[in-house]
Every structure is written in structure tokens, then in C-alpha cells.
PDB file of C-alpha atoms in Angstrom:
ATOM      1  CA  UNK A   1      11.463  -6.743 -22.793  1.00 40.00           C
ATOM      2  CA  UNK A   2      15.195  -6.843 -24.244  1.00 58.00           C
ATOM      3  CA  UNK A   3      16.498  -3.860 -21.791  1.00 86.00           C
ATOM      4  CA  UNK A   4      16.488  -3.800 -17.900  1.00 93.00           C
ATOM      5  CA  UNK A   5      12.814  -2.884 -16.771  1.00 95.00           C
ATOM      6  CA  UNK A   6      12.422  -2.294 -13.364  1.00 96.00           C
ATOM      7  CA  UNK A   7       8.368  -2.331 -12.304  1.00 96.00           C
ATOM      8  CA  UNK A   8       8.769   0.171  -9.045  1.00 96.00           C
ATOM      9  CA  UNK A   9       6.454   1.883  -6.802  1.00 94.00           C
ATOM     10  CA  UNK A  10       8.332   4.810  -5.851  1.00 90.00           C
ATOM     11  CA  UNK A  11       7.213   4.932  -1.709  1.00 93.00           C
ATOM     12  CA  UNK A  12       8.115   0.741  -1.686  1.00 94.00           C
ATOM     13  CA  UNK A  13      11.392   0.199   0.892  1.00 96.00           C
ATOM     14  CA  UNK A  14      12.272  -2.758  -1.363  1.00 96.00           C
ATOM     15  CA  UNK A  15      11.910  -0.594  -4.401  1.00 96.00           C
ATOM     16  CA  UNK A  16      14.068   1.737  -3.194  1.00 96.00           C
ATOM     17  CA  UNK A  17      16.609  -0.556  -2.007  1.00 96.00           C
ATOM     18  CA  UNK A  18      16.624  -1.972  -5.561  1.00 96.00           C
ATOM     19  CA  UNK A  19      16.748   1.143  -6.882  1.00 95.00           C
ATOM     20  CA  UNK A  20      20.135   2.093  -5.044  1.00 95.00           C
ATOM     21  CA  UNK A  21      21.442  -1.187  -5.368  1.00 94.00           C
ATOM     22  CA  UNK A  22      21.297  -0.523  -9.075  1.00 94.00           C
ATOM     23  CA  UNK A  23      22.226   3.067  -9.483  1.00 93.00           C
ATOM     24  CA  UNK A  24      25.460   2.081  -7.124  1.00 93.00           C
ATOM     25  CA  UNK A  25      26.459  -0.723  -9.366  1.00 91.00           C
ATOM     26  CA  UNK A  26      26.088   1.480 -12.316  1.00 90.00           C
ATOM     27  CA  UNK A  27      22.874  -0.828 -13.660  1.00 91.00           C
ATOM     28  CA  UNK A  28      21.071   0.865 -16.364  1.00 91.00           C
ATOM     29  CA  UNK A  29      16.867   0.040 -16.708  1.00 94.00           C
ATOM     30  CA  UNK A  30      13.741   1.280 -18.142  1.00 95.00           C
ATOM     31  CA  UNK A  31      12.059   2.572 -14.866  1.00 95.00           C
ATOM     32  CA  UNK A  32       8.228   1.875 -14.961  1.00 96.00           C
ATOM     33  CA  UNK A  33       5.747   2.767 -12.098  1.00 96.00           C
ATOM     34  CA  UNK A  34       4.083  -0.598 -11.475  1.00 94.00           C
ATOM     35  CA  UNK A  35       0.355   1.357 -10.950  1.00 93.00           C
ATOM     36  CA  UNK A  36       0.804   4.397 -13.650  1.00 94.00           C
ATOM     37  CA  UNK A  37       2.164   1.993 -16.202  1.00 94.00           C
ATOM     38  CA  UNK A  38       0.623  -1.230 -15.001  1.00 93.00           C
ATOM     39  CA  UNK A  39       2.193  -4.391 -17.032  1.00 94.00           C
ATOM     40  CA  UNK A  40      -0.217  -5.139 -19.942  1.00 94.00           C
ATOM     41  CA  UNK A  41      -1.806  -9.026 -20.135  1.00 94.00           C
ATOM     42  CA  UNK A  42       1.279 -10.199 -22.812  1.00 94.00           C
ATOM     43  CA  UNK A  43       3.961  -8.775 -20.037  1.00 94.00           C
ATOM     44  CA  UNK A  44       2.454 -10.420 -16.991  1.00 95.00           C
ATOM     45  CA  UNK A  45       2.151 -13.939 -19.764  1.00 95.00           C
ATOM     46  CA  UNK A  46       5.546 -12.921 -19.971  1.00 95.00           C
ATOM     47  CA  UNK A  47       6.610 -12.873 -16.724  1.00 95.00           C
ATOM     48  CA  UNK A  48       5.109 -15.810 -15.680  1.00 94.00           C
ATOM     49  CA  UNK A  49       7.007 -17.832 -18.029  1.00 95.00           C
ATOM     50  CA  UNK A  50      10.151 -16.480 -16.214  1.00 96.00           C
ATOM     51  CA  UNK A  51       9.437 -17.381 -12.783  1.00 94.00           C
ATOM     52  CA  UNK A  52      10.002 -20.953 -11.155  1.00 91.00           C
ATOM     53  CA  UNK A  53       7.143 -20.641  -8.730  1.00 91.00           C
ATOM     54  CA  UNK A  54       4.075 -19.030 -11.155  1.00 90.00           C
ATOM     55  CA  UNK A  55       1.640 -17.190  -9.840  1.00 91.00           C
ATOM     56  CA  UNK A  56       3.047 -17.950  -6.288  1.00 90.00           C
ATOM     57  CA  UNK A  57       6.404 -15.620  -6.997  1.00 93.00           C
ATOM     58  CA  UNK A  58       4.916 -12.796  -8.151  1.00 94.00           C
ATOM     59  CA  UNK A  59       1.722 -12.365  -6.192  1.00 93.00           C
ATOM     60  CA  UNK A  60       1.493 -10.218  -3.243  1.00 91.00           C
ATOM     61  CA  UNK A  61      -0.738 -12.768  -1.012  1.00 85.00           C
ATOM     62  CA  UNK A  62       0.246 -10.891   2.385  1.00 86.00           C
ATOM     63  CA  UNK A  63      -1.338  -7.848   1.109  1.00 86.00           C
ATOM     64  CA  UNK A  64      -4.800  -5.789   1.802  1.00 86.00           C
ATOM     65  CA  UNK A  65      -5.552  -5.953  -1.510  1.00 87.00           C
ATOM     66  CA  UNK A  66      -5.387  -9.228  -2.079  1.00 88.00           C
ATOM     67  CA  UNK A  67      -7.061 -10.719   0.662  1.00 85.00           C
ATOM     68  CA  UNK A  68     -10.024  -8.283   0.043  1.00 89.00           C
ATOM     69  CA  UNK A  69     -10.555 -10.049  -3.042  1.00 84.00           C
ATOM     70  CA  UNK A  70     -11.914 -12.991  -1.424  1.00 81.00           C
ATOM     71  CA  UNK A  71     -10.857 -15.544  -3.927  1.00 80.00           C
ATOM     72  CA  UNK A  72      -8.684 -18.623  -3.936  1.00 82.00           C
ATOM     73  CA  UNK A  73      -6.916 -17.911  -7.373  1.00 84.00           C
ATOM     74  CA  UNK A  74      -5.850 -21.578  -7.846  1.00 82.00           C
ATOM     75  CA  UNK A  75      -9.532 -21.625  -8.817  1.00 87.00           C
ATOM     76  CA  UNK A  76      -9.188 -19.531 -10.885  1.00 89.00           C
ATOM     77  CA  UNK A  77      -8.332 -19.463 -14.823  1.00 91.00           C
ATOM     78  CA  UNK A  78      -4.585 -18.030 -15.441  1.00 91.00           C
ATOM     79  CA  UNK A  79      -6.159 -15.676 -17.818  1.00 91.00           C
ATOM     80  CA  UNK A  80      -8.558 -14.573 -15.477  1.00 92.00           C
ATOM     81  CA  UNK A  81      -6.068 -14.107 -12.385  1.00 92.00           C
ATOM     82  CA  UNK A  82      -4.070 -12.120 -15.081  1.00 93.00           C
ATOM     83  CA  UNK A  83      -6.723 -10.398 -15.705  1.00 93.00           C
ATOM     84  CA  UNK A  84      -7.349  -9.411 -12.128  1.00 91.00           C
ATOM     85  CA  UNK A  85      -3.375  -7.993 -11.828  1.00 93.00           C
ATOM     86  CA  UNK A  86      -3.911  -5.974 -14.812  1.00 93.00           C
ATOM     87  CA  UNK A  87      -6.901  -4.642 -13.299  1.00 92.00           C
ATOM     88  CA  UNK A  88      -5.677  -3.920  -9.653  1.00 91.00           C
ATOM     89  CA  UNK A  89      -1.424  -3.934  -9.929  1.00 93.00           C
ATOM     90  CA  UNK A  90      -1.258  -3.684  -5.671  1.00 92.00           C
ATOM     91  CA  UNK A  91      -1.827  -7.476  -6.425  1.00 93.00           C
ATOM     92  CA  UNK A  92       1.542  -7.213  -7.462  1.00 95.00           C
ATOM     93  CA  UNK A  93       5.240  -8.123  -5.163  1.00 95.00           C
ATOM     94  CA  UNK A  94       7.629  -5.208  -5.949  1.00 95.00           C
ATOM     95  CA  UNK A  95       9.790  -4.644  -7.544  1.00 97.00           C
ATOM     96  CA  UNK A  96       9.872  -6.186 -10.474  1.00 96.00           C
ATOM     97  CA  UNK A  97      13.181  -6.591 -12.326  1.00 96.00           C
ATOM     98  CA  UNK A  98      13.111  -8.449 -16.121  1.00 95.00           C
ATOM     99  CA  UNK A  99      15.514  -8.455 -18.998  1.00 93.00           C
ATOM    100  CA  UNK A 100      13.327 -11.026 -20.792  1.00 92.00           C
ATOM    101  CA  UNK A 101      15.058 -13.973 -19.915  1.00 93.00           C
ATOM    102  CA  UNK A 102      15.475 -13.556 -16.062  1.00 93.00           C
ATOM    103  CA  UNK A 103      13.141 -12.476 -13.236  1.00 96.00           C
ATOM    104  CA  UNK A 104      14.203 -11.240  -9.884  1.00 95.00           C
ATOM    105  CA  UNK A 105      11.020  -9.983  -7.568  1.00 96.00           C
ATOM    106  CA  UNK A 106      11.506  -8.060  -4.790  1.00 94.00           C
ATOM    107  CA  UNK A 107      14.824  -6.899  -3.153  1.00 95.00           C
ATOM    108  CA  UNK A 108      17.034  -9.536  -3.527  1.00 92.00           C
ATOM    109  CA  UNK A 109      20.869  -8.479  -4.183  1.00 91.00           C
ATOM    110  CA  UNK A 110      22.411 -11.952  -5.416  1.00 90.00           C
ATOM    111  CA  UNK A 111      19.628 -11.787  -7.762  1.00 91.00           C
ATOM    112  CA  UNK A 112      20.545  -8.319  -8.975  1.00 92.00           C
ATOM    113  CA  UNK A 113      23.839  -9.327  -9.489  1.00 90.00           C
ATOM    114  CA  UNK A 114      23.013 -11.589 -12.461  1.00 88.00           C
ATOM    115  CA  UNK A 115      21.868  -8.574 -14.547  1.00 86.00           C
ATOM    116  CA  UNK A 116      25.538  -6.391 -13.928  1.00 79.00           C
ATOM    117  CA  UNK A 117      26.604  -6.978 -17.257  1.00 62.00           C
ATOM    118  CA  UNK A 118      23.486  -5.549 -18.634  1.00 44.00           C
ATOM    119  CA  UNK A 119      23.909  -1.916 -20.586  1.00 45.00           C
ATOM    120  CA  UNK A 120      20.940  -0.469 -21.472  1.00 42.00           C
ATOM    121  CA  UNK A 121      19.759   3.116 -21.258  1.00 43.00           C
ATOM    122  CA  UNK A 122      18.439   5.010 -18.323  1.00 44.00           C
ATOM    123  CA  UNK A 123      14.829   5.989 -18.773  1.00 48.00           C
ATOM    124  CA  UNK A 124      12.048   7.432 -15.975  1.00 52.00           C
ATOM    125  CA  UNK A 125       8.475   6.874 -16.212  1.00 51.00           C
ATOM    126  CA  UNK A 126       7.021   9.437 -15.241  1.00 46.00           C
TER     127      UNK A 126
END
């Protein structure tokens, strides 16, 4: 993950206010959609090593999805949690916004700011 990649769902308010945040400060990134092109186990690994909160920062705990699974996850194994995510990405916060060596989840425009002098090229999952 050496370019911009932005993990989006397209109908997401905070995804879209990412989204224009970037575009309007001329921020290049490889746009993925976080349930077509679901992060694979190594990304999420990934991921997790760039947060400062774990599994706390990144999962969605106020949503459906995840309290239908009707698990603590602290019980769980990290592998196994990771597991679940790659299984059901709604578990997910969006967006998602990594060069590799910084994470910024959700909309958060200080935390976009870090990645302005990143160049990369513009590419659309689709």
C-alpha cells in the first residue's frame, strides 16, 4: 500500500465528504469499494499495525452488523476477528484512508491533511 488507497462505500456521507475533501485539495488515491473489493487478511494485518487504538479504531461497533454478531471480539483471536471483517466488510468504519505508513478512518479533515503532499495516480474501482 505505497499510493493513497481510499476504502469507500460510495452511498457513506463520510465517504463522500472524504471523497470531496480530496478531489478539492487535488489528492490523488487508488479508490477501492470497501464491500466489492473487501481488504484481504495481509491488508487488514496491515492496517492494524497503523492504528493507535487496534481493533477499537477501525471497527464499526455502533453498527447492525456488528451487534448481530453476538460476540465480544476481545474474546476473540486477532486472526479470527480478522477473519470475521474479511468475511462481512459492514464490520468495517468508513472510509478508510492508508498510504502504508499512516491511517486516517472516517471523515476527519486534519487527518487528511497529512497525506497533501502525496502524488499518486487516480484510479476507480469499479
Amino acid at each position: 500500500m505505497e499510493n493513497l488507497t481510499f476504502f469507500t462505500y460510495p452511498s457513506c456521507t463520510s465517504c463522500r465528504k472524504a471523497k470531496k475533501w480530496l478531489n478539492a485539495n487535488s489528492i490523488d488515491f487508488d479508490e477501492r469499494h470497501l464491500f466489492r473489493d473487501t481488504p484481504t487478511h495481509e491488508e487488514l494485518v496491515q492496517l492494524l499495525s497503523l492504528t493507535t487504538e487496534g481493533l477499537d479504531e477501525i471497527l464499526a461497533t455502533r453498527s447492525q452488523t456488528f451487534k448481530k454478531l453476538g460476540k465480544d471480539v476481545n474474546d476473540l483471536p486477532l486472526s479470527q476477528v480478522i477473519d470475521l471483517i474479511v468475511q462481512e466488510p459492514k464490520l468495517l468504519r468508513r472510509p478508510l484512508l492508508t498510504d502504508g505508513k499512516k491511517l486516517v478512518v472516517g471523515y476527519n479533515p486534519d487527518g487528511l491533511k497529512s497525506f497533501s503532499g502525496k502524488k499518486t495516480s487516480f484510479k476507480k474501482s469499479s
